[in-house]
PDB file of C-alpha atoms and ligand atoms in Angstrom:
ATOM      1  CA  UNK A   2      65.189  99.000 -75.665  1.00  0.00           C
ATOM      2  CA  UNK A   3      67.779  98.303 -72.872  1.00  0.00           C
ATOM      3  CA  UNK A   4      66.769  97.440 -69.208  1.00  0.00           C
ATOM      4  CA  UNK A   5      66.513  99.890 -66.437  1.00  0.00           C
ATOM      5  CA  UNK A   6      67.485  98.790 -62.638  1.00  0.00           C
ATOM      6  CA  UNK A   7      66.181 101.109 -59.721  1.00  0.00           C
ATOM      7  CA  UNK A   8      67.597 101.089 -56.374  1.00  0.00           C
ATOM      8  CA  UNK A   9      64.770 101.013 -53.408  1.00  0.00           C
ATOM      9  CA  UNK A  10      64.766 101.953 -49.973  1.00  0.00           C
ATOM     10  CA  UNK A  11      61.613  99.915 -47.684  1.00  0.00           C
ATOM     11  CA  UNK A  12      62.870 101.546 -43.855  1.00  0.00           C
ATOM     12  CA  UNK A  13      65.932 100.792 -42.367  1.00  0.00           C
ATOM     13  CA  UNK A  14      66.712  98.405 -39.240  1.00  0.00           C
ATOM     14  CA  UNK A  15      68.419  99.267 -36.284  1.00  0.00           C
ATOM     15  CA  UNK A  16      70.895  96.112 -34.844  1.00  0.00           C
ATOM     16  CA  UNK A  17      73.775  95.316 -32.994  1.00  0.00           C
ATOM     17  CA  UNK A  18      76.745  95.970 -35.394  1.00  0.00           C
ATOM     18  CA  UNK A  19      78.106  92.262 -34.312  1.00  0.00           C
ATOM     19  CA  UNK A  20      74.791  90.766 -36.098  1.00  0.00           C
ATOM     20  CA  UNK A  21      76.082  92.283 -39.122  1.00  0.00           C
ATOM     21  CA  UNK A  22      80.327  91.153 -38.602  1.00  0.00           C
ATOM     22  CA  UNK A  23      79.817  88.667 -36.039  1.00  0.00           C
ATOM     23  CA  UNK A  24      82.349  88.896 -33.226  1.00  0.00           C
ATOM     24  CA  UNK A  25      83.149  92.961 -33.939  1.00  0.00           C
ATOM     25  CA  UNK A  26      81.729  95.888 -32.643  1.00  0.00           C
ATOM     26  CA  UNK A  27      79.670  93.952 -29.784  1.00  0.00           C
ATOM     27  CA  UNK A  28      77.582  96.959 -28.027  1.00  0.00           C
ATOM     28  CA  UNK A  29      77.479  98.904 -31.545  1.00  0.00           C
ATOM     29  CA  UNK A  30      74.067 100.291 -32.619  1.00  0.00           C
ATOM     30  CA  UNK A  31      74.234 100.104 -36.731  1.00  0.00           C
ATOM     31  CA  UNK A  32      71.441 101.291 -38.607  1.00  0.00           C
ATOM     32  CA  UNK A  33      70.963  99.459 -41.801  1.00  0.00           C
ATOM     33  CA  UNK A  34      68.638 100.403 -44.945  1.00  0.00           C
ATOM     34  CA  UNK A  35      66.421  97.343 -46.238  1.00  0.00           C
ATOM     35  CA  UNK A  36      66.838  97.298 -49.977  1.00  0.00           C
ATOM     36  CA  UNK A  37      64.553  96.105 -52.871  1.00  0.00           C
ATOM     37  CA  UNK A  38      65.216  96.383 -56.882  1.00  0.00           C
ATOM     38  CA  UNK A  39      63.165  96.349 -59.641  1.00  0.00           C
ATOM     39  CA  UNK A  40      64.774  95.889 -62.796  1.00  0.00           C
ATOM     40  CA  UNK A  41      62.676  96.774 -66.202  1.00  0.00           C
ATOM     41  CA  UNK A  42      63.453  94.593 -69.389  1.00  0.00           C
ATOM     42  CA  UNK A  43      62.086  94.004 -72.700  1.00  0.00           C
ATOM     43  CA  UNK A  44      60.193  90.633 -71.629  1.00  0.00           C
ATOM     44  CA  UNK A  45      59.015  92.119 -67.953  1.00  0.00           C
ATOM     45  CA  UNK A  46      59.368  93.906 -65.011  1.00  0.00           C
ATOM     46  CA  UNK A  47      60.954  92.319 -62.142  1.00  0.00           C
ATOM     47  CA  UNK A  48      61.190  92.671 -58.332  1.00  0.00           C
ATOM     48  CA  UNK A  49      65.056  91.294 -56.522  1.00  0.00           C
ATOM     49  CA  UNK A  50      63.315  91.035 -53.065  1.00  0.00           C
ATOM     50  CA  UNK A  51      60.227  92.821 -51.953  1.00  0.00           C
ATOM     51  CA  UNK A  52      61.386  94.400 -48.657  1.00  0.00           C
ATOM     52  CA  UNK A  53      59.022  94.394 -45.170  1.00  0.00           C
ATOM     53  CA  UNK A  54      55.817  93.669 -44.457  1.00  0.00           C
ATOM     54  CA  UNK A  55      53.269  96.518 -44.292  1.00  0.00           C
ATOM     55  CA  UNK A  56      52.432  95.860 -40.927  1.00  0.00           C
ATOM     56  CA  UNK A  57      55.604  97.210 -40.231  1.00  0.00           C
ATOM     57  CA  UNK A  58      54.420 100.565 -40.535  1.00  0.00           C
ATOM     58  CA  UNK A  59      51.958 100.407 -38.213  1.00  0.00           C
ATOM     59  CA  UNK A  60      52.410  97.023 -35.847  1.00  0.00           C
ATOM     60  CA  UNK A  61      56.069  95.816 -36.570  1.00  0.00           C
ATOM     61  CA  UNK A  62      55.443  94.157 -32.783  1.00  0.00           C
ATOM     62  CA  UNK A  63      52.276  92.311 -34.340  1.00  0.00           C
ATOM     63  CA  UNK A  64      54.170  91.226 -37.197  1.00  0.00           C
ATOM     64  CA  UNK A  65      57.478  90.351 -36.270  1.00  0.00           C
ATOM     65  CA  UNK A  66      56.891  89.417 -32.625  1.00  0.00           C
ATOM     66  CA  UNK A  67      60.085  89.697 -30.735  1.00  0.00           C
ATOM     67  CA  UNK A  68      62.282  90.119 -33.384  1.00  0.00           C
ATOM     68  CA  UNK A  69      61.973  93.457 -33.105  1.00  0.00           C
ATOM     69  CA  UNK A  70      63.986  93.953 -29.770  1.00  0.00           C
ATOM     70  CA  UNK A  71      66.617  93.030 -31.978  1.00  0.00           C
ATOM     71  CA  UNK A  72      66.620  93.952 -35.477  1.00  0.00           C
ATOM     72  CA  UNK A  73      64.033  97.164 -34.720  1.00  0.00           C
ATOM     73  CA  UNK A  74      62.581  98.183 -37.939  1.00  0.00           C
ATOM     74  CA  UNK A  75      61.721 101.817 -38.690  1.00  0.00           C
ATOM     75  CA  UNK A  76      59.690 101.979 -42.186  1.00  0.00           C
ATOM     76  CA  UNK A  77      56.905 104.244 -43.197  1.00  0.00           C
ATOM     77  CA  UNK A  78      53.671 103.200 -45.151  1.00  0.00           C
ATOM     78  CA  UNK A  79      54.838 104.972 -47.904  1.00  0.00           C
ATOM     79  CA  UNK A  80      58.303 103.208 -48.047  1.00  0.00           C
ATOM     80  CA  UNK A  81      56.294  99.877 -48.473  1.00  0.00           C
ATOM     81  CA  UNK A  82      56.992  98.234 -52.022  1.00  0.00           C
ATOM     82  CA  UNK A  83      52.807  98.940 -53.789  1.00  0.00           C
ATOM     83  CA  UNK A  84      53.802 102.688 -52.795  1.00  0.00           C
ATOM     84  CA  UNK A  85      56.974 102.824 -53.782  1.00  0.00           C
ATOM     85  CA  UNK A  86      56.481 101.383 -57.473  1.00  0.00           C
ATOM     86  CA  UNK A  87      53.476 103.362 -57.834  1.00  0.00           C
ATOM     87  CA  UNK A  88      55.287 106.419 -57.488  1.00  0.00           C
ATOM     88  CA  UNK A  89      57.682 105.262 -60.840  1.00  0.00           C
ATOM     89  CA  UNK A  90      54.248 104.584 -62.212  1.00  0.00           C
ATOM     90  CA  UNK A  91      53.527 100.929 -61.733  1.00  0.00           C
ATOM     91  CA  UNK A  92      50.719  99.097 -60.395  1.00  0.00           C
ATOM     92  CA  UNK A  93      51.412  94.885 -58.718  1.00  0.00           C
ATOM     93  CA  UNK A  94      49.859  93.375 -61.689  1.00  0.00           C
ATOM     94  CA  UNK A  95      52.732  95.230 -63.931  1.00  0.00           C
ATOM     95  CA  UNK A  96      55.384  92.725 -62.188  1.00  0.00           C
ATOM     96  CA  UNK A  97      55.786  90.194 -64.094  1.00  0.00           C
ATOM     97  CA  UNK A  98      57.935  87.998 -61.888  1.00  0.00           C
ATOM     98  CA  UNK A  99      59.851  88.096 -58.396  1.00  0.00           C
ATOM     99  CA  UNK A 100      63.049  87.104 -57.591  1.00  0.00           C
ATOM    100  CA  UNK A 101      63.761  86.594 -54.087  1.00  0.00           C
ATOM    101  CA  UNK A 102      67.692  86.342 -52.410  1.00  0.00           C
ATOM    102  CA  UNK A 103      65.839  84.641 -49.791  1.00  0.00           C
ATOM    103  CA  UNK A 104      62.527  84.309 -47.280  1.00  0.00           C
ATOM    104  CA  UNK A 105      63.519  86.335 -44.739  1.00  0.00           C
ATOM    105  CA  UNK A 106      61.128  88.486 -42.998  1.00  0.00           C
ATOM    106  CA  UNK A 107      62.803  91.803 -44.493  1.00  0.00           C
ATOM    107  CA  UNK A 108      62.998  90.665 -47.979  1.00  0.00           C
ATOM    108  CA  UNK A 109      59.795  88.345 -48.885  1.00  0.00           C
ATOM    109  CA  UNK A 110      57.304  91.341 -46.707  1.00  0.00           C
ATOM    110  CA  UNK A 111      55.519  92.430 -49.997  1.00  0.00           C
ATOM    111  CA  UNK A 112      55.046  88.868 -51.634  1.00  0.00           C
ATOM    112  CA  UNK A 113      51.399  88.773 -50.796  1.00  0.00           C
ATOM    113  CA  UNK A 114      50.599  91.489 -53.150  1.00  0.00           C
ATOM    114  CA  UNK A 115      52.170  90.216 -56.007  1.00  0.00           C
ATOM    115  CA  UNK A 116      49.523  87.173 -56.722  1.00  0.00           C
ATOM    116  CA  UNK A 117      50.135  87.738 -60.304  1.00  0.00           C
ATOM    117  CA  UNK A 118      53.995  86.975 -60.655  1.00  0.00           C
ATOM    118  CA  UNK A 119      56.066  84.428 -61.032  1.00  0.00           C
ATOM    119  CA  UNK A 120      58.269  83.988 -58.628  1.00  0.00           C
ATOM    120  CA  UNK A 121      61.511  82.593 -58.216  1.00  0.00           C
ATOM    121  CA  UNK A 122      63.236  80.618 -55.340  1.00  0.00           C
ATOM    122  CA  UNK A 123      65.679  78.223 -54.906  1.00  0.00           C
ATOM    123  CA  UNK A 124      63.728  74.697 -53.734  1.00  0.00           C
ATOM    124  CA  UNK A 125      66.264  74.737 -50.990  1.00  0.00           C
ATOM    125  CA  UNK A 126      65.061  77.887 -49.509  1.00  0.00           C
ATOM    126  CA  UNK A 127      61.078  77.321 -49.833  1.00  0.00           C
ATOM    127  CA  UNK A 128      61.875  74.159 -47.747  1.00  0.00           C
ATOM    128  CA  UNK A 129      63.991  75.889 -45.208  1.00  0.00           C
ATOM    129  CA  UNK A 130      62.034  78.532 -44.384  1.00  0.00           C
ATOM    130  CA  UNK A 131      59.048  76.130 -43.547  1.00  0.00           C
ATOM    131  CA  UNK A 132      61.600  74.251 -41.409  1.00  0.00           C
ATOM    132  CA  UNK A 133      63.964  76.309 -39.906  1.00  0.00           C
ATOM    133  CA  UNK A 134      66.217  74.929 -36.934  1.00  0.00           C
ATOM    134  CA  UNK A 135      65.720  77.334 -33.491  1.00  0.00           C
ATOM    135  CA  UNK A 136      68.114  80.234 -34.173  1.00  0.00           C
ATOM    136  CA  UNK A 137      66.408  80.913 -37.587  1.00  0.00           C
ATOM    137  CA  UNK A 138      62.736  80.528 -36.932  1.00  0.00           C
ATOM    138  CA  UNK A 139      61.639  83.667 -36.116  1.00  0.00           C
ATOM    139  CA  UNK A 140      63.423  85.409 -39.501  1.00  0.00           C
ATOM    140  CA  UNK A 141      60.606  83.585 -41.151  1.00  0.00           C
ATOM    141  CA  UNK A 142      56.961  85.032 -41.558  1.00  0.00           C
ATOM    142  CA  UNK A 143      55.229  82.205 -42.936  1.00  0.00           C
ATOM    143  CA  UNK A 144      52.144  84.589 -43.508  1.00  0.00           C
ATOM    144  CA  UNK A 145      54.955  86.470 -45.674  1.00  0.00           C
ATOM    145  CA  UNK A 146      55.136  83.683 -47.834  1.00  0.00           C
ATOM    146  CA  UNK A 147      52.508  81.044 -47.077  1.00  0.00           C
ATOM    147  CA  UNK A 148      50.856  82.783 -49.980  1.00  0.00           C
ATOM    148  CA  UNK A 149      50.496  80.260 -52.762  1.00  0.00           C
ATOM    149  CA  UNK A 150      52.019  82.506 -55.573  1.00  0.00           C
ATOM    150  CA  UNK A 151      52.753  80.599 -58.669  1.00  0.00           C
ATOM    151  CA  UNK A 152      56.730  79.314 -57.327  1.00  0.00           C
ATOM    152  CA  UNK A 153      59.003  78.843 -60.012  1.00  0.00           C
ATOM    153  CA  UNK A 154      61.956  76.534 -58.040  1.00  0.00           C
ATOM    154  CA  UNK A 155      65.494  76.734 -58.974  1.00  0.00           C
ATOM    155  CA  UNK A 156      67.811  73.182 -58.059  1.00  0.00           C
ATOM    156  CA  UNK A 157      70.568  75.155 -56.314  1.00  0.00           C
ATOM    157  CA  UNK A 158      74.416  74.355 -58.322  1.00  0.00           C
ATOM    158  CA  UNK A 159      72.298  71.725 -61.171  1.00  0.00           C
ATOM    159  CA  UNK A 160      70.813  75.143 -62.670  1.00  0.00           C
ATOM    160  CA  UNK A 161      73.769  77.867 -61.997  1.00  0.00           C
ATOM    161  CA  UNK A 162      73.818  80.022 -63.100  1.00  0.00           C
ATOM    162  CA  UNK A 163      69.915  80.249 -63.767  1.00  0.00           C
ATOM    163  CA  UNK A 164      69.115  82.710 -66.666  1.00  0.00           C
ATOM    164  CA  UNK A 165      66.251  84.274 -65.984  1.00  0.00           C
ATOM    165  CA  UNK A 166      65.073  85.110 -69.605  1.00  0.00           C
ATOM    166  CA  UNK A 167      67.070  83.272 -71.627  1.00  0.00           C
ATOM    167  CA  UNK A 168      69.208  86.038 -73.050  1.00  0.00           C
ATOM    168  CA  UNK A 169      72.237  86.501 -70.537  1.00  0.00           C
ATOM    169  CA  UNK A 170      71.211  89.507 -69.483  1.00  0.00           C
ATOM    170  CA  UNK A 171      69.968  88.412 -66.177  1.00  0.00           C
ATOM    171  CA  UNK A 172      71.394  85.732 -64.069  1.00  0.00           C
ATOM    172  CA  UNK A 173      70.764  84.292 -60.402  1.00  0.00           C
ATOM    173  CA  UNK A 174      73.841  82.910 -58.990  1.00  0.00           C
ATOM    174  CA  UNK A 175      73.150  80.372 -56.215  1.00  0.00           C
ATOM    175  CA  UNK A 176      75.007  82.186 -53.190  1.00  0.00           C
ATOM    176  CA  UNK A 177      73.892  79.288 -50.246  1.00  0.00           C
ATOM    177  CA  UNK A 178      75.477  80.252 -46.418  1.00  0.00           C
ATOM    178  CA  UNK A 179      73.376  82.949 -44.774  1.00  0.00           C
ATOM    179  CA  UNK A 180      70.449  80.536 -45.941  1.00  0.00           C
ATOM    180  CA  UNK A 181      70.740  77.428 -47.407  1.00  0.00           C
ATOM    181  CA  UNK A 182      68.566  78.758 -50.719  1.00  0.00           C
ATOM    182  CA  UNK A 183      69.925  82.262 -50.946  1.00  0.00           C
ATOM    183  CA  UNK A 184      70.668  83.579 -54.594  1.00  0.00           C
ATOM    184  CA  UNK A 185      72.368  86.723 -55.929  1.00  0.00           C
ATOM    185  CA  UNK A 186      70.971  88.509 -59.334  1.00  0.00           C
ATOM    186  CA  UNK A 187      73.949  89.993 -61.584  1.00  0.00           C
ATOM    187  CA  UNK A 188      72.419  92.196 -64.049  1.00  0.00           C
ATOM    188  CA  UNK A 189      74.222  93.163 -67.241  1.00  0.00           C
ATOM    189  CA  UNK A 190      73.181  96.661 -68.055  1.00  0.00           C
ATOM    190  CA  UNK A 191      74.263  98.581 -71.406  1.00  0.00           C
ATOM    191  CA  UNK A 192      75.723 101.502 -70.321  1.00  0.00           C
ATOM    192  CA  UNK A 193      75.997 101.090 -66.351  1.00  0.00           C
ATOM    193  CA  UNK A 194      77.477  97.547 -66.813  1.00  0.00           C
ATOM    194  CA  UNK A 195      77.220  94.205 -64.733  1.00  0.00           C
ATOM    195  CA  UNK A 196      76.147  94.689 -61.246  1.00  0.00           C
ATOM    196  CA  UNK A 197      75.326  92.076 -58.736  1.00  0.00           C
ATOM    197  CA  UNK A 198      73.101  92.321 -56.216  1.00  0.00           C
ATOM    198  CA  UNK A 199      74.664  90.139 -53.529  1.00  0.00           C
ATOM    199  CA  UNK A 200      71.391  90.232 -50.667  1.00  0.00           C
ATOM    200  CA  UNK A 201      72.629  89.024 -47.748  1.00  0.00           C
ATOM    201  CA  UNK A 202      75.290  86.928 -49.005  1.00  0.00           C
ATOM    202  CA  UNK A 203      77.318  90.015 -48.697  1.00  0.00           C
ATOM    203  CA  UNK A 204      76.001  92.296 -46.003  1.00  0.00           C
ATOM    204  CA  UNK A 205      78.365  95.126 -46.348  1.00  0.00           C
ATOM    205  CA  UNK A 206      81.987  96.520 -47.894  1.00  0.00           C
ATOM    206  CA  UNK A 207      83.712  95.239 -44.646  1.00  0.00           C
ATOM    207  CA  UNK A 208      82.391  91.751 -45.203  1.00  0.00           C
ATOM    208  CA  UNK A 209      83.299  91.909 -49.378  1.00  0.00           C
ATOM    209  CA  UNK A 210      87.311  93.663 -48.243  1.00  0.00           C
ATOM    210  CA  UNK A 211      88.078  92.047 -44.777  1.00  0.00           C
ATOM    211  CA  UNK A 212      87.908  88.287 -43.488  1.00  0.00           C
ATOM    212  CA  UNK A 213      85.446  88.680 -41.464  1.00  0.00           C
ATOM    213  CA  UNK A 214      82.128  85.886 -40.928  1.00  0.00           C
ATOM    214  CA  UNK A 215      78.342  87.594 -41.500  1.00  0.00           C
ATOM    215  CA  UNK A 216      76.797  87.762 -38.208  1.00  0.00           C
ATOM    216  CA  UNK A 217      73.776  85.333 -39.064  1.00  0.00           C
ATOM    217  CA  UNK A 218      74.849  82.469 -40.800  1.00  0.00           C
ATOM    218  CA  UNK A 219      73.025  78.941 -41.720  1.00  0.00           C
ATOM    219  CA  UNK A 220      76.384  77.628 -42.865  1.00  0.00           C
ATOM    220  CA  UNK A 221      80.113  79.389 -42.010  1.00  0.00           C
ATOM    221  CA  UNK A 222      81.835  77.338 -44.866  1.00  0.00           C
ATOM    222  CA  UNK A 223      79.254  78.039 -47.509  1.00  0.00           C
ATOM    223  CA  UNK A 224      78.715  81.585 -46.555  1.00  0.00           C
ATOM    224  CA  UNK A 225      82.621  82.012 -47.349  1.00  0.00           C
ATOM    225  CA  UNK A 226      82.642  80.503 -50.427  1.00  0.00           C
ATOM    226  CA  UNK A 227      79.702  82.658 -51.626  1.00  0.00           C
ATOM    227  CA  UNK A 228      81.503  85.848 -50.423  1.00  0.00           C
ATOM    228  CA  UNK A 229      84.766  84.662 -52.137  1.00  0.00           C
ATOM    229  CA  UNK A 230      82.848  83.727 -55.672  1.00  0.00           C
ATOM    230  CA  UNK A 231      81.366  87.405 -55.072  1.00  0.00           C
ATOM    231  CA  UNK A 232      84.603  88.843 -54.262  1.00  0.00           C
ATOM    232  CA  UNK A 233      86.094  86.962 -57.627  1.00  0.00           C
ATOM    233  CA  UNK A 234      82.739  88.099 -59.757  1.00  0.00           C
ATOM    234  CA  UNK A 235      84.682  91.716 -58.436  1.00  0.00           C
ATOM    235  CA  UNK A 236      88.256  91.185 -58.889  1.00  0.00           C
ATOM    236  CA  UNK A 237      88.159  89.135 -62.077  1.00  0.00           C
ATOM    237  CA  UNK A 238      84.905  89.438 -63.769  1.00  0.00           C
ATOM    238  CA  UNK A 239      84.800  93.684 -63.276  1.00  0.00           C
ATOM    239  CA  UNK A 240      80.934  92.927 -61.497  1.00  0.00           C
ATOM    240  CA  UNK A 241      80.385  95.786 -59.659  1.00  0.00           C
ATOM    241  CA  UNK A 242      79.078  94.444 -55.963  1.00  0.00           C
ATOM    242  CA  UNK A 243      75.730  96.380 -54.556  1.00  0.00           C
ATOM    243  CA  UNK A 244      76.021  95.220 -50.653  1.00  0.00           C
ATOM    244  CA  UNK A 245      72.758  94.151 -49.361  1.00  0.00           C
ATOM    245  CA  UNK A 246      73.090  95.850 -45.833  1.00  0.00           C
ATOM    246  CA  UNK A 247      75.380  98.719 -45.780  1.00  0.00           C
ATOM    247  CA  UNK A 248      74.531 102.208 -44.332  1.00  0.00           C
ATOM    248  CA  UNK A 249      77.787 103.837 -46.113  1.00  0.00           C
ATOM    249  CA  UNK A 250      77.567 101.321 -49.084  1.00  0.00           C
ATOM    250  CA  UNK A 251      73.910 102.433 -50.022  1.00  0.00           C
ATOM    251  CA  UNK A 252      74.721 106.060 -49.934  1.00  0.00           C
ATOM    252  CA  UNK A 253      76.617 105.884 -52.967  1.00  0.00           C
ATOM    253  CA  UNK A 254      73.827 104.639 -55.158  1.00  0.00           C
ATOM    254  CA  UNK A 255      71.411 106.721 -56.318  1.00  0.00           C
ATOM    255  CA  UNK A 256      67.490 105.576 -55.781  1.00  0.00           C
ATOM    256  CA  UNK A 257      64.389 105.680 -57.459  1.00  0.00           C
ATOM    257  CA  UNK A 258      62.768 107.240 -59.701  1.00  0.00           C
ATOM    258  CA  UNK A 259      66.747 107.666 -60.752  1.00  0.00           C
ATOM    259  CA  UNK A 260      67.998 104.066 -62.485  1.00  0.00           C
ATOM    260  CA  UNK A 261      71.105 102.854 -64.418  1.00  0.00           C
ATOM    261  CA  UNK A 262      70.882 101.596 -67.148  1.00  0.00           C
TER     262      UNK A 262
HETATM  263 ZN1  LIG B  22      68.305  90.945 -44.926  1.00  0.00          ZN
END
């Protein structure tokens, strides 16, 4: 039995287009979708991010605070991650373990109903995110993930990449530079073949094809390394690259309940 991968959709945000290619498009309104995966093998089901916060449906302000004059979130209750997996038949306690690019607030939102999983972060990240400098603080929702689930830790280049079962099939590639703990999952799929799902490491197709910096960055140099070891996983290895914030980029995949596999 081979592994199935379905493609998510938890509400898009609305930004300036510069937060997204910093420096371009200044003044640009860019509406981006806010992805989550869940990938089905033989040994479990797992989550690649978990998307926003429920609140967002009904209190992104309460939430998210001021974040939301910038990065203005638009998500309905039933686009939150319980409702979405429950409509490919799956209940939280089916997940079996959580990988997360990152703690930012639109990727670790559904954490605290996943008490029963295992879930995986790079030690660098978990630290980070309850110590951000200034211009990162408020991405972080420490009620997101101030949750005590049962962290597995991954030591950043010692353990890359991590194999996440043992078996090849899927691997978390330590992507540091839009955080200093973000990770990107490459899946190897039977008939679809390898994908990689790059989170924000790669925003969009502009950022994978032009030389152009991410608008949010913890570290310029690292962030350009990671998009240049994604752009080789491309070029060389014949990965195929799923953007993590693309509005034309997304439309090209289908979503749940359709997979590859
Ligand atoms: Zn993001």
């Amino acid at each position: 039995m081979g592994m199935k991968l379905y493609f998510f959709e938890c509400g898009i945000l609305r930004c300036d287009k510069s937060l997204i290619t910093m420096g371009r498009d200044v003044g640009t309104m860019f509406e981006i979708p806010v992805p989550f995966f869940l990938i089905t093998h033989p040994k479990g089901n797992v989550l690649y991010d978990t998307g926003n916060a429920k609140e967002l449906a009904i209190d992104a302000r309460g939430h998210w605070g001021a974040v939301v004059d910038v990065y203005e979130p638009v998500m309905s209750e039933d686009q939150y991650v319980v409702n979405q997996l429950a409509k490919v038949g799956l209940k939280p306690e089916d997940i079996t373990h959580i990988v997360l690019s990152h703690l930012h607030l639109d990727h670790a939102g559904g954490l605290r109903d996943f008490p029963h999983a295992k879930v995986y972060v790079q030690r660098e990240e978990l630290q980070w995110a309850y110590t951000p400098d200034f211009y990162q603080k408020a991405a972080y929702i420490r009620a997101d993930f101030d949750v005590s689930p049962n962290w597995v830790l991954i030591e950043g280049w010692r353990e890359d990449p991590y194999d996440l079962f043992g078996d090849g099939l899927i691997e978390l590639w330590f992507t540091p530079g839009h955080t200093p703990g973000h990770q990107t999952m490459v899946v190897k799929l039977e008939n679809s073949g390898p994908m990689m799902l790059t989170g924000d490491a790669c925003y969009t197709t502009e950022i994978l094809n032009e030389d152009v910096l991410p608008g949010l960055v913890w570290s310029c140099g690292e962030a350009v390394k990671s998009i240049k070891r994604i752009r080789y996983a491309n070029d060389v290895l014949g990965i195929k690259i799923v953007t993590g914030h693309d509005p034309d980029g997304w439309k090209k995949f289908k979503l749940a309940p359709e997979y590859y596999d």
